[in-house]
Amino acid sequence: MATAAKIEPKPGKLFIGGKWLDAASGKTYPTVNPATGETLTQIADADANDADAAVGAARRAFESGPWAEMSASDRGRILWKIGDLVDKYNEELGTLETLDNGKPIFESCQVDIPMVAEVFRYYAGWATKIHGETVPVRGPFLHYTLREPIGVVAAIVPWNFPLLLASWKVAPALAAGNTVVLKPAPWTSLTALRLGEICQEAGLPDGALNIVTGASDELGRALVRHPGVSKIAFTGSTMTGQEIARVSADSLKHVTLELGGKSPNIVLADADLDGAARGATIGIFYGKGEVCAAGSRLFVERKIHDDFMQKLVDRTKKVQPGDPLDPKTKFGALVSEAQMNKVLGYIEKGKAEGAKLVAGGARAQFGNGKGYFVQPTVFDDVKNDMTIAREEIFGPVLATIAFDDVEEAIREANKNPYGLAAAVWTRDIAKAHRVAHRLQAGTVWINTYNNYDPAAAFGGYKMSGYGRELSMHALESYTQVKSVWVNLKD
Ligand code: NAD
């Protein structure tokens, strides 16, 4: 990664109808490196006028021109090429992601960006496999269905996996023939903008993908309200998801929501304790804990509690914050000062409510001292109704809760409004499946944590949202079914 530090982010413009534009207002805002607190570059600060221009360009591209007329196999070829170009620019994209988000470069270059490429190639393969069916209806009729794109998709994404979560929406939307207006999170727009250039290089027709950036949440609101948008594909907090569901009800837009989580990670007494301790640390500290599916509630069977906690704390102490651009670093900076302060606030709350702090618990000093680093933090003796066990912290803070039997673990695990992910650790495979079936979560991992694949569906139960990302299931939400009747009578 010797050249990583040499990659200089350029000023961000809006990508509308194949052109790179300033915001109509001329305004820009700074994007900051969370590891140093320093400004990286200026980004175009779009408002409702720019959103309107982007939706207009997307609508024109959807209704006429090369994208609207393109065969499925040509769409697939372009998507495949985007995937290959993402691989080609891995180091540049990974470095931009790390500079903008604070995540370690090993995560960006070895996990996020390779999966972005895989997601584009996965959906490239699907482009030619989206089709309707003939249906045996009563009477002298031929009945068939067409599976058609919906129209303009507003893809609104958060800051924790900026390019990865954008790819989860852009790739299936384009594979199905939609056009897209992508809105990255205010703090992390750089890789989305680079994706725009990559799409141009791959030959994606103008207007098929448009990208608008802005400092204010009003930009997302403008897209949600816009009559030219047919579908909103949103990933972010549950509160924003609820607002989107309410506002979009007026125009009955299609909506899929990938929201927050407070995922339980259950360690039974018969588990491989070293493996489970490793899984628990990866579950909460990967991505600095700024992961929707983070295993932030750790349920440990009381019989093995003391042994297990020793292993966990030993491992946690080895997870040290470091320079995110150093390939050896496994733990980076939180995304912003506001996020750091929110996480530190939860740590104080945990202490005040009587949880026992056994690792971390403070801001970590590193580098120039201005970065937003927080120590990997573990609380023990947590009660499931304490604030740190109920609310999504979205940071490196683990709440450990002891339990006496598996029924209690399942009951307490499910006693939370979220239902994004869960895990269970045991050597008893029948018990593992029984627990998995009863956990109210869109993803359950058995003896592992944080696995993702373009072919594996991902999404929430309960307040973690609706709709699925990835896999063939995501495609369903980017298409609509048309029923066609043909009279066969003479
Ligand atoms: P957020 O809801 O504040 O913002 C997400 C995106 O929505 C941003 O682009 C933001 O600008 C935009 N936005 C904000 N208010 C809006 C509004 N009223 N209308 C339209 N758009 C609006 O969330 P965040 O803080 O960026 O991200 C963290 C949250 O995302 C966490 O709750 C996390 O669990 C969730 N998340 C979920 C998943 C998942 O797949 N389920 C994945 C990653 C993150």
Coordinates of C-alpha atoms and ligand atoms in Angstrom, one line a residue:
M1 CA 0.0 0.0 0.0
A2 CA 3.0 2.3 -0.5
T3 CA 1.2 4.5 -2.9
A4 CA -2.0 4.7 -0.9
A5 CA -1.2 8.0 0.8
K6 CA -0.5 9.6 -2.6
I7 CA -4.1 9.3 -3.8
E8 CA -5.5 12.8 -3.5
P9 CA -9.3 13.2 -3.5
K10 CA -10.4 15.7 -6.1
P11 CA -13.3 18.1 -5.6
G12 CA -16.7 16.4 -5.9
K13 CA -19.1 17.4 -8.6
L14 CA -22.6 16.1 -9.3
F15 CA -23.1 13.5 -12.0
I16 CA -26.3 14.2 -13.9
G17 CA -27.2 13.0 -17.3
G18 CA -23.6 11.9 -18.0
K19 CA -22.2 15.4 -17.1
W20 CA -20.1 16.5 -14.2
L21 CA -21.7 19.6 -12.7
D22 CA -21.4 22.1 -9.9
A23 CA -24.5 22.4 -7.6
A24 CA -27.0 24.9 -9.1
S25 CA -26.4 27.1 -6.1
G26 CA -22.7 26.9 -6.6
K27 CA -22.3 25.7 -2.9
T28 CA -19.8 23.2 -1.7
Y29 CA -19.0 21.6 1.7
P30 CA -15.9 20.0 3.1
T31 CA -15.5 16.3 3.5
V32 CA -13.2 15.4 6.4
N33 CA -10.7 12.6 7.1
P34 CA -11.9 11.2 10.4
A35 CA -8.5 9.9 11.3
T36 CA -6.9 13.4 11.3
G37 CA -9.9 15.8 11.4
E38 CA -8.5 17.5 8.3
T39 CA -10.5 18.5 5.2
L40 CA -9.9 16.1 2.3
T41 CA -11.7 18.2 -0.4
Q42 CA -14.8 20.1 -1.2
I43 CA -18.0 18.4 -2.4
A44 CA -20.9 19.9 -4.4
D45 CA -23.7 20.7 -2.0
A46 CA -26.8 19.8 -4.0
D47 CA -30.3 20.9 -3.1
A48 CA -33.9 20.2 -4.4
N49 CA -33.1 21.9 -7.7
D50 CA -30.2 19.5 -8.4
A51 CA -32.3 16.5 -7.2
D52 CA -35.0 17.6 -9.7
A53 CA -32.4 17.8 -12.5
A54 CA -31.0 14.3 -11.6
V55 CA -34.5 12.7 -11.5
G56 CA -35.3 14.4 -14.9
A57 CA -32.1 12.9 -16.4
A58 CA -32.9 9.5 -15.0
R59 CA -36.5 9.6 -16.2
R60 CA -35.4 10.6 -19.8
A61 CA -32.9 7.8 -19.8
F62 CA -35.5 5.3 -18.6
E63 CA -38.1 6.3 -21.2
S64 CA -36.0 6.7 -24.3
G65 CA -32.5 6.5 -25.7
P66 CA -29.8 3.9 -25.5
W67 CA -30.4 2.6 -22.0
A68 CA -34.2 2.1 -22.6
E69 CA -33.5 0.3 -25.8
M70 CA -30.6 -1.8 -24.7
S71 CA -30.8 -5.6 -24.6
A72 CA -30.5 -7.4 -21.3
S73 CA -27.3 -9.1 -22.4
D74 CA -25.7 -5.7 -23.2
R75 CA -26.8 -4.4 -19.8
G76 CA -25.2 -7.5 -18.3
R77 CA -22.0 -6.8 -20.3
I78 CA -21.7 -3.3 -19.0
L79 CA -22.4 -4.4 -15.4
W80 CA -19.7 -7.0 -15.7
K81 CA -17.3 -4.4 -17.0
I82 CA -18.1 -2.1 -14.1
G83 CA -17.2 -5.0 -11.8
D84 CA -13.9 -5.6 -13.5
L85 CA -13.0 -1.9 -13.5
V86 CA -13.8 -1.8 -9.7
D87 CA -11.2 -4.5 -9.3
K88 CA -8.8 -2.6 -11.5
Y89 CA -9.1 0.5 -9.4
N90 CA -9.2 -1.4 -6.1
E91 CA -6.4 0.5 -4.5
E92 CA -7.7 3.9 -5.5
L93 CA -11.2 3.1 -4.4
G94 CA -10.1 1.5 -1.2
T95 CA -7.9 4.4 -0.3
L96 CA -10.7 6.9 -0.9
E97 CA -13.0 4.9 1.2
T98 CA -10.5 4.7 4.1
L99 CA -9.7 8.5 3.8
D100 CA -13.4 9.4 3.9
N101 CA -14.7 6.8 6.4
G102 CA -11.8 6.0 8.7
K103 CA -12.0 2.3 8.1
P104 CA -8.7 0.3 7.9
I105 CA -7.3 0.0 4.4
F106 CA -7.3 -3.8 4.8
E107 CA -11.1 -3.7 5.2
S108 CA -11.5 -1.3 2.2
C109 CA -9.2 -3.1 -0.2
Q110 CA -9.6 -6.7 0.8
V111 CA -13.3 -6.8 1.8
D112 CA -15.5 -3.9 0.7
I113 CA -14.1 -3.1 -2.8
P114 CA -13.7 -6.8 -3.9
M115 CA -17.3 -7.4 -2.8
V116 CA -18.5 -4.3 -4.8
A117 CA -16.9 -5.9 -7.9
E118 CA -18.5 -9.3 -7.1
V119 CA -21.9 -7.6 -6.6
F120 CA -21.8 -6.0 -10.1
R121 CA -20.7 -9.3 -11.7
Y122 CA -23.3 -11.3 -9.8
Y123 CA -26.1 -9.0 -11.1
A124 CA -24.5 -8.9 -14.6
G125 CA -25.3 -12.6 -14.7
W126 CA -28.9 -11.9 -13.7
A127 CA -29.6 -9.3 -16.3
T128 CA -30.5 -12.0 -18.9
K129 CA -32.4 -14.2 -16.4
I130 CA -35.2 -11.8 -15.4
H131 CA -38.2 -12.9 -17.3
G132 CA -41.9 -13.6 -17.0
E133 CA -43.9 -16.8 -17.4
T134 CA -46.8 -18.3 -19.3
V135 CA -49.7 -19.1 -17.1
P136 CA -52.4 -21.8 -17.7
V137 CA -55.6 -19.6 -17.3
R138 CA -59.1 -20.8 -18.0
G139 CA -60.6 -20.1 -21.5
P140 CA -59.2 -19.5 -24.9
F141 CA -56.5 -17.2 -23.8
L142 CA -52.8 -17.0 -23.8
H143 CA -51.7 -15.4 -20.6
Y144 CA -48.2 -14.4 -19.9
T145 CA -46.3 -12.1 -17.5
L146 CA -43.6 -9.6 -18.2
R147 CA -41.2 -8.7 -15.4
E148 CA -40.5 -5.0 -16.0
P149 CA -38.3 -2.4 -14.4
I150 CA -40.1 0.1 -12.1
G151 CA -38.6 3.3 -13.3
V152 CA -36.3 5.8 -11.5
V153 CA -34.8 4.4 -8.3
A154 CA -33.6 6.8 -5.6
A155 CA -30.8 4.9 -3.9
I156 CA -30.1 6.5 -0.5
V157 CA -27.2 5.1 1.4
P158 CA -25.4 5.6 4.7
W159 CA -21.8 6.2 5.5
N160 CA -20.6 3.0 7.0
F161 CA -20.0 0.9 3.9
P162 CA -20.4 3.8 1.4
L163 CA -19.6 2.1 -2.0
L164 CA -20.6 -1.4 -0.9
L165 CA -24.1 -0.4 0.1
A166 CA -24.4 1.7 -3.0
S167 CA -23.5 -1.3 -5.1
W168 CA -26.2 -3.4 -3.4
K169 CA -28.8 -1.1 -4.8
V170 CA -27.2 0.2 -8.1
A171 CA -26.3 -3.2 -9.5
P172 CA -29.7 -4.9 -9.2
A173 CA -31.5 -1.8 -10.2
L174 CA -29.6 -1.5 -13.4
A175 CA -29.6 -5.2 -14.1
A176 CA -33.4 -5.0 -14.2
G177 CA -33.4 -2.0 -16.5
N178 CA -34.2 0.8 -14.1
T179 CA -32.3 4.1 -13.9
V180 CA -30.9 5.4 -10.7
V181 CA -30.3 8.6 -8.7
L182 CA -27.7 7.6 -6.1
K183 CA -27.4 9.8 -3.0
P184 CA -24.4 8.9 -0.8
A185 CA -24.3 10.0 2.9
P186 CA -23.0 13.6 3.4
W187 CA -19.7 12.5 5.0
T188 CA -18.7 9.8 2.5
S189 CA -19.3 10.7 -1.1
L190 CA -15.9 10.1 -2.7
T191 CA -16.2 6.5 -3.8
A192 CA -19.7 7.0 -5.1
L193 CA -18.4 9.8 -7.3
R194 CA -15.5 7.6 -8.5
L195 CA -18.1 4.9 -9.4
G196 CA -19.8 7.4 -11.7
E197 CA -16.6 7.8 -13.6
I198 CA -16.1 4.0 -13.7
C199 CA -19.7 3.6 -15.1
Q200 CA -18.9 6.1 -17.9
E201 CA -15.7 4.2 -18.7
A202 CA -17.6 0.9 -18.8
G203 CA -20.0 2.5 -21.4
L204 CA -23.1 3.0 -19.2
P205 CA -25.4 5.3 -21.2
D206 CA -25.8 8.9 -19.9
G207 CA -28.6 9.2 -17.3
A208 CA -28.7 5.6 -16.3
L209 CA -26.8 6.4 -13.1
N210 CA -26.9 9.9 -11.6
I211 CA -25.2 10.9 -8.4
V212 CA -26.1 13.8 -6.2
T213 CA -24.2 14.8 -3.0
G214 CA -25.2 17.2 -0.3
A215 CA -24.5 18.2 3.3
S216 CA -28.1 18.3 4.3
D217 CA -30.7 15.5 4.8
E218 CA -33.0 17.8 2.8
L219 CA -31.5 16.4 -0.4
G220 CA -32.7 12.9 0.5
R221 CA -36.1 14.4 1.4
A222 CA -36.3 16.0 -2.0
L223 CA -35.8 12.7 -3.7
V224 CA -38.4 10.9 -1.5
R225 CA -41.0 13.6 -2.3
H226 CA -40.1 13.8 -6.0
P227 CA -43.0 12.6 -8.3
G228 CA -40.5 11.4 -10.9
V229 CA -39.1 8.8 -8.5
S230 CA -40.8 5.4 -8.7
K231 CA -38.9 3.5 -6.0
I232 CA -36.9 4.4 -2.9
A233 CA -34.2 1.9 -1.9
F234 CA -33.0 3.1 1.5
T235 CA -30.4 2.0 3.9
G236 CA -30.0 4.0 7.1
S237 CA -31.5 4.5 10.5
T238 CA -34.9 3.2 11.6
M239 CA -36.0 6.8 12.4
T240 CA -35.3 8.0 8.9
G241 CA -36.8 4.8 7.4
Q242 CA -40.0 5.5 9.3
E243 CA -40.1 9.0 7.9
I244 CA -39.5 7.7 4.4
A245 CA -42.3 5.2 4.7
R246 CA -44.7 7.9 5.9
V247 CA -43.8 10.5 3.3
S248 CA -43.7 8.0 0.4
A249 CA -47.2 6.8 1.3
D250 CA -48.7 9.9 -0.3
S251 CA -47.4 8.8 -3.7
L252 CA -47.3 5.1 -3.0
K253 CA -43.8 4.8 -4.3
H254 CA -42.2 1.3 -4.0
V255 CA -40.0 1.3 -0.9
T256 CA -37.4 -1.0 0.6
L257 CA -35.9 -0.2 3.9
E258 CA -32.7 -1.6 5.4
L259 CA -32.5 -0.2 8.9
G260 CA -30.8 -0.5 12.2
G261 CA -30.0 -3.4 14.4
K262 CA -29.1 -4.6 17.9
S263 CA -28.1 -8.1 17.0
P264 CA -27.8 -10.8 19.6
N265 CA -24.8 -13.1 19.6
I266 CA -25.4 -16.2 21.7
V267 CA -22.6 -18.3 23.1
L268 CA -23.8 -21.7 24.6
A269 CA -21.7 -23.6 27.1
D270 CA -20.8 -26.4 24.6
A271 CA -19.3 -24.0 22.0
D272 CA -15.7 -23.8 20.8
L273 CA -15.0 -21.0 23.2
D274 CA -11.9 -19.7 21.3
G275 CA -13.8 -19.6 18.1
A276 CA -16.7 -17.9 19.7
A277 CA -14.5 -15.3 21.4
R278 CA -12.9 -14.6 18.0
G279 CA -16.4 -14.4 16.4
A280 CA -17.6 -12.1 19.2
T281 CA -14.7 -9.7 18.7
I282 CA -15.1 -9.7 14.9
G283 CA -18.9 -9.4 15.4
I284 CA -18.6 -6.1 17.3
F285 CA -15.2 -4.6 16.3
Y286 CA -15.1 -5.2 12.6
G287 CA -15.9 -1.9 10.9
K288 CA -15.4 -0.1 14.2
G289 CA -18.8 -1.5 15.2
E290 CA -20.4 0.9 12.7
V291 CA -22.1 -2.1 11.2
C292 CA -25.8 -2.5 11.0
A293 CA -25.5 -6.2 11.8
A294 CA -22.9 -5.8 14.6
G295 CA -23.2 -8.4 17.3
S296 CA -23.7 -5.7 19.9
R297 CA -25.5 -7.9 22.5
L298 CA -23.5 -10.8 23.6
F299 CA -25.4 -13.5 25.5
V300 CA -23.0 -15.9 27.4
E301 CA -24.2 -19.0 29.2
R302 CA -23.4 -18.5 32.9
K303 CA -21.5 -21.8 33.3
I304 CA -18.7 -20.6 31.0
H305 CA -19.1 -16.9 31.6
D306 CA -15.8 -16.3 33.5
D307 CA -13.6 -18.3 31.2
F308 CA -15.2 -16.9 28.1
M309 CA -14.9 -13.3 29.3
Q310 CA -11.2 -13.7 30.0
K311 CA -10.7 -14.9 26.4
L312 CA -12.8 -12.0 25.1
V313 CA -11.1 -9.3 27.0
D314 CA -7.7 -10.7 26.1
R315 CA -8.7 -10.5 22.4
T316 CA -10.2 -7.1 22.8
K317 CA -7.0 -5.7 24.3
K318 CA -5.2 -6.8 21.1
V319 CA -7.5 -4.7 18.9
Q320 CA -5.7 -1.5 18.9
P321 CA -6.7 1.6 17.0
G322 CA -4.1 2.5 14.3
D323 CA -3.5 4.6 11.2
P324 CA -6.3 3.5 8.8
L325 CA -3.9 3.7 5.9
D326 CA -1.4 1.2 7.4
P327 CA -2.2 -2.2 6.0
K328 CA -1.5 -3.8 9.5
T329 CA -4.2 -1.7 11.2
K330 CA -7.3 -3.7 12.2
F331 CA -9.3 -0.9 13.9
G332 CA -9.8 2.6 12.5
A333 CA -11.4 5.9 13.3
L334 CA -15.1 6.5 13.8
V335 CA -16.7 8.3 10.9
S336 CA -17.1 11.8 12.5
E337 CA -16.8 13.8 15.6
A338 CA -20.6 13.6 16.1
Q339 CA -20.6 9.8 15.9
M340 CA -17.6 9.6 18.3
N341 CA -19.4 11.8 20.8
K342 CA -22.6 9.8 20.5
V343 CA -20.6 6.6 21.2
L344 CA -18.8 8.1 24.1
G345 CA -22.2 9.3 25.5
Y346 CA -23.5 5.7 25.4
I347 CA -20.3 4.5 27.2
E348 CA -21.0 7.0 30.0
K349 CA -24.6 5.9 30.1
G350 CA -23.5 2.2 30.5
K351 CA -21.4 3.2 33.4
A352 CA -24.1 5.3 35.0
E353 CA -26.7 2.5 34.7
G354 CA -24.4 0.1 36.5
A355 CA -22.8 -2.1 33.8
K356 CA -19.3 -3.2 34.5
L357 CA -16.6 -1.8 32.2
V358 CA -14.1 -4.6 31.5
A359 CA -12.2 -3.2 28.4
G360 CA -11.8 0.2 26.7
G361 CA -14.3 2.9 27.6
A362 CA -12.7 6.1 26.4
R363 CA -11.5 8.1 23.4
A364 CA -8.3 6.7 22.0
Q365 CA -5.4 9.0 21.4
F366 CA -3.7 8.3 18.1
G367 CA -1.7 10.1 15.3
N368 CA -2.1 13.9 15.5
G369 CA -4.6 13.6 18.4
K370 CA -7.4 15.1 16.3
G371 CA -8.9 11.9 14.9
Y372 CA -12.2 10.4 16.1
F373 CA -10.9 7.2 17.7
V374 CA -12.7 5.3 20.4
Q375 CA -11.2 2.3 22.3
P376 CA -12.8 -1.1 21.6
T377 CA -15.1 -1.3 24.6
V378 CA -16.7 -4.2 26.5
F379 CA -19.3 -4.1 29.2
D380 CA -20.1 -7.1 31.4
D381 CA -23.0 -7.6 33.9
V382 CA -25.4 -5.8 31.5
K383 CA -29.1 -6.2 31.9
N384 CA -31.1 -6.5 28.7
D385 CA -33.2 -3.5 29.6
M386 CA -30.3 -1.1 30.1
T387 CA -29.9 1.6 27.4
I388 CA -26.7 0.1 26.0
A389 CA -28.5 -3.2 25.5
R390 CA -31.6 -1.7 24.0
E391 CA -30.4 1.1 21.6
E392 CA -28.3 0.9 18.6
I393 CA -25.0 2.5 19.5
F394 CA -23.4 2.0 16.0
G395 CA -19.9 1.9 17.5
P396 CA -17.3 -0.4 19.1
V397 CA -19.3 -1.1 22.3
L398 CA -20.3 -4.6 23.4
A399 CA -22.9 -5.3 26.0
T400 CA -22.5 -8.7 27.7
I401 CA -25.5 -10.4 29.3
A402 CA -25.3 -13.7 31.2
F403 CA -28.0 -16.3 30.9
D404 CA -28.8 -19.7 32.5
D405 CA -30.6 -21.7 29.8
V406 CA -31.2 -21.6 26.1
E407 CA -34.9 -20.7 26.4
E408 CA -33.9 -17.6 28.4
A409 CA -31.3 -16.7 25.8
I410 CA -33.8 -16.9 22.9
R411 CA -36.5 -15.0 24.8
E412 CA -34.1 -12.2 25.8
A413 CA -32.5 -12.1 22.3
N414 CA -35.9 -11.6 20.7
K415 CA -36.9 -9.0 23.3
N416 CA -35.8 -6.0 21.2
P417 CA -37.6 -4.1 18.4
Y418 CA -34.8 -4.7 15.9
G419 CA -34.4 -8.0 14.0
L420 CA -31.5 -7.6 11.5
A421 CA -29.1 -10.4 12.4
A422 CA -28.2 -12.9 15.2
A423 CA -25.7 -15.7 15.8
V424 CA -25.5 -18.8 17.9
W425 CA -22.3 -20.7 18.9
T426 CA -22.6 -24.4 19.9
R427 CA -21.2 -27.8 18.9
D428 CA -24.7 -29.3 19.0
I429 CA -25.8 -28.8 15.4
A430 CA -29.5 -29.8 16.0
K431 CA -29.7 -27.3 18.9
A432 CA -28.0 -24.7 16.6
H433 CA -30.8 -25.1 14.0
R434 CA -33.5 -25.0 16.6
V435 CA -32.2 -21.8 18.0
A436 CA -31.7 -20.3 14.5
H437 CA -35.3 -21.0 13.6
R438 CA -36.6 -19.2 16.7
L439 CA -34.5 -16.1 16.5
Q440 CA -36.4 -13.2 15.0
A441 CA -33.8 -11.9 12.6
G442 CA -33.3 -11.7 8.8
T443 CA -29.9 -13.4 9.0
V444 CA -28.7 -16.0 11.5
W445 CA -25.1 -17.1 11.6
I446 CA -24.2 -20.5 13.2
N447 CA -20.6 -20.7 14.6
T448 CA -19.6 -17.7 12.5
Y449 CA -20.3 -14.0 12.2
N450 CA -20.4 -11.3 9.6
N451 CA -20.5 -13.4 6.4
Y452 CA -21.9 -11.8 3.3
D453 CA -22.2 -12.9 -0.3
P454 CA -23.9 -11.4 -3.3
A455 CA -26.0 -14.6 -3.6
A456 CA -27.2 -14.5 0.1
A457 CA -30.2 -12.4 0.9
F458 CA -29.8 -9.8 3.6
G459 CA -32.4 -7.7 5.3
G460 CA -34.4 -7.1 8.4
Y461 CA -37.3 -8.5 10.5
K462 CA -39.3 -6.2 12.7
M463 CA -38.0 -2.6 13.0
S464 CA -34.9 -3.5 11.0
G465 CA -36.9 -2.9 7.8
Y466 CA -38.5 -4.7 4.9
G467 CA -37.4 -6.0 1.5
R468 CA -34.2 -7.9 0.9
E469 CA -30.8 -6.8 -0.5
L470 CA -28.6 -9.1 -2.6
S471 CA -29.5 -12.4 -4.1
M472 CA -32.4 -13.0 -6.5
H473 CA -34.8 -11.6 -3.9
A474 CA -33.4 -8.0 -4.3
L475 CA -34.2 -8.2 -8.0
E476 CA -37.9 -8.8 -7.2
S477 CA -38.1 -5.4 -5.5
Y478 CA -36.6 -3.7 -8.6
T479 CA -39.2 -5.1 -11.0
Q480 CA -43.0 -5.2 -11.3
V481 CA -45.1 -7.9 -13.0
K482 CA -47.3 -7.1 -15.9
S483 CA -50.1 -9.6 -16.8
V484 CA -50.9 -9.8 -20.5
W485 CA -54.0 -11.6 -21.9
V486 CA -54.3 -12.6 -25.5
N487 CA -57.6 -13.7 -27.0
L488 CA -57.0 -16.9 -29.0
K489 CA -60.6 -17.2 -30.4
D490 CA -61.2 -17.0 -34.2
Ligands
NAD1 P1 -29.4 8.1 8.4 O1 -30.8 7.5 8.4 O2 -29.2 9.3 9.2 O3 -29.0 8.5 6.9 C1 -28.9 7.5 5.9 C2 -29.0 8.2 4.5 O4 -30.3 8.8 4.5 C3 -28.0 9.4 4.3 O5 -27.7 9.4 3.0 C4 -28.8 10.6 4.7 O6 -28.3 11.8 4.2 C5 -30.2 10.2 4.2 N1 -31.3 10.9 4.9 C6 -31.3 11.3 6.2 N2 -32.6 11.8 6.5 C7 -33.3 11.6 5.4 C8 -34.7 11.8 5.1 N3 -35.5 12.4 6.0 N4 -35.2 11.5 3.9 C9 -34.4 10.9 3.0 N5 -33.0 10.7 3.2 C10 -32.5 11.0 4.4 O7 -28.4 6.9 8.8 P2 -26.8 7.0 9.0 O8 -26.5 7.6 10.3 O9 -26.2 7.5 7.8 O10 -26.5 5.4 9.0 C11 -26.5 4.7 10.1 C12 -27.7 3.8 10.2 O11 -27.8 3.0 9.0 C13 -27.7 2.9 11.4 O12 -29.0 2.9 12.0 C14 -27.5 1.5 10.7 O13 -27.9 0.4 11.4 C15 -28.2 1.7 9.4 N6 -27.6 0.7 8.4 C16 -28.4 -0.3 8.1 C17 -27.9 -1.3 7.2 C18 -28.8 -2.5 6.7 O14 -28.5 -3.1 5.7 N7 -29.8 -2.8 7.4 C19 -26.7 -1.2 6.7 C20 -25.9 -0.1 7.1 C21 -26.4 0.9 8.0

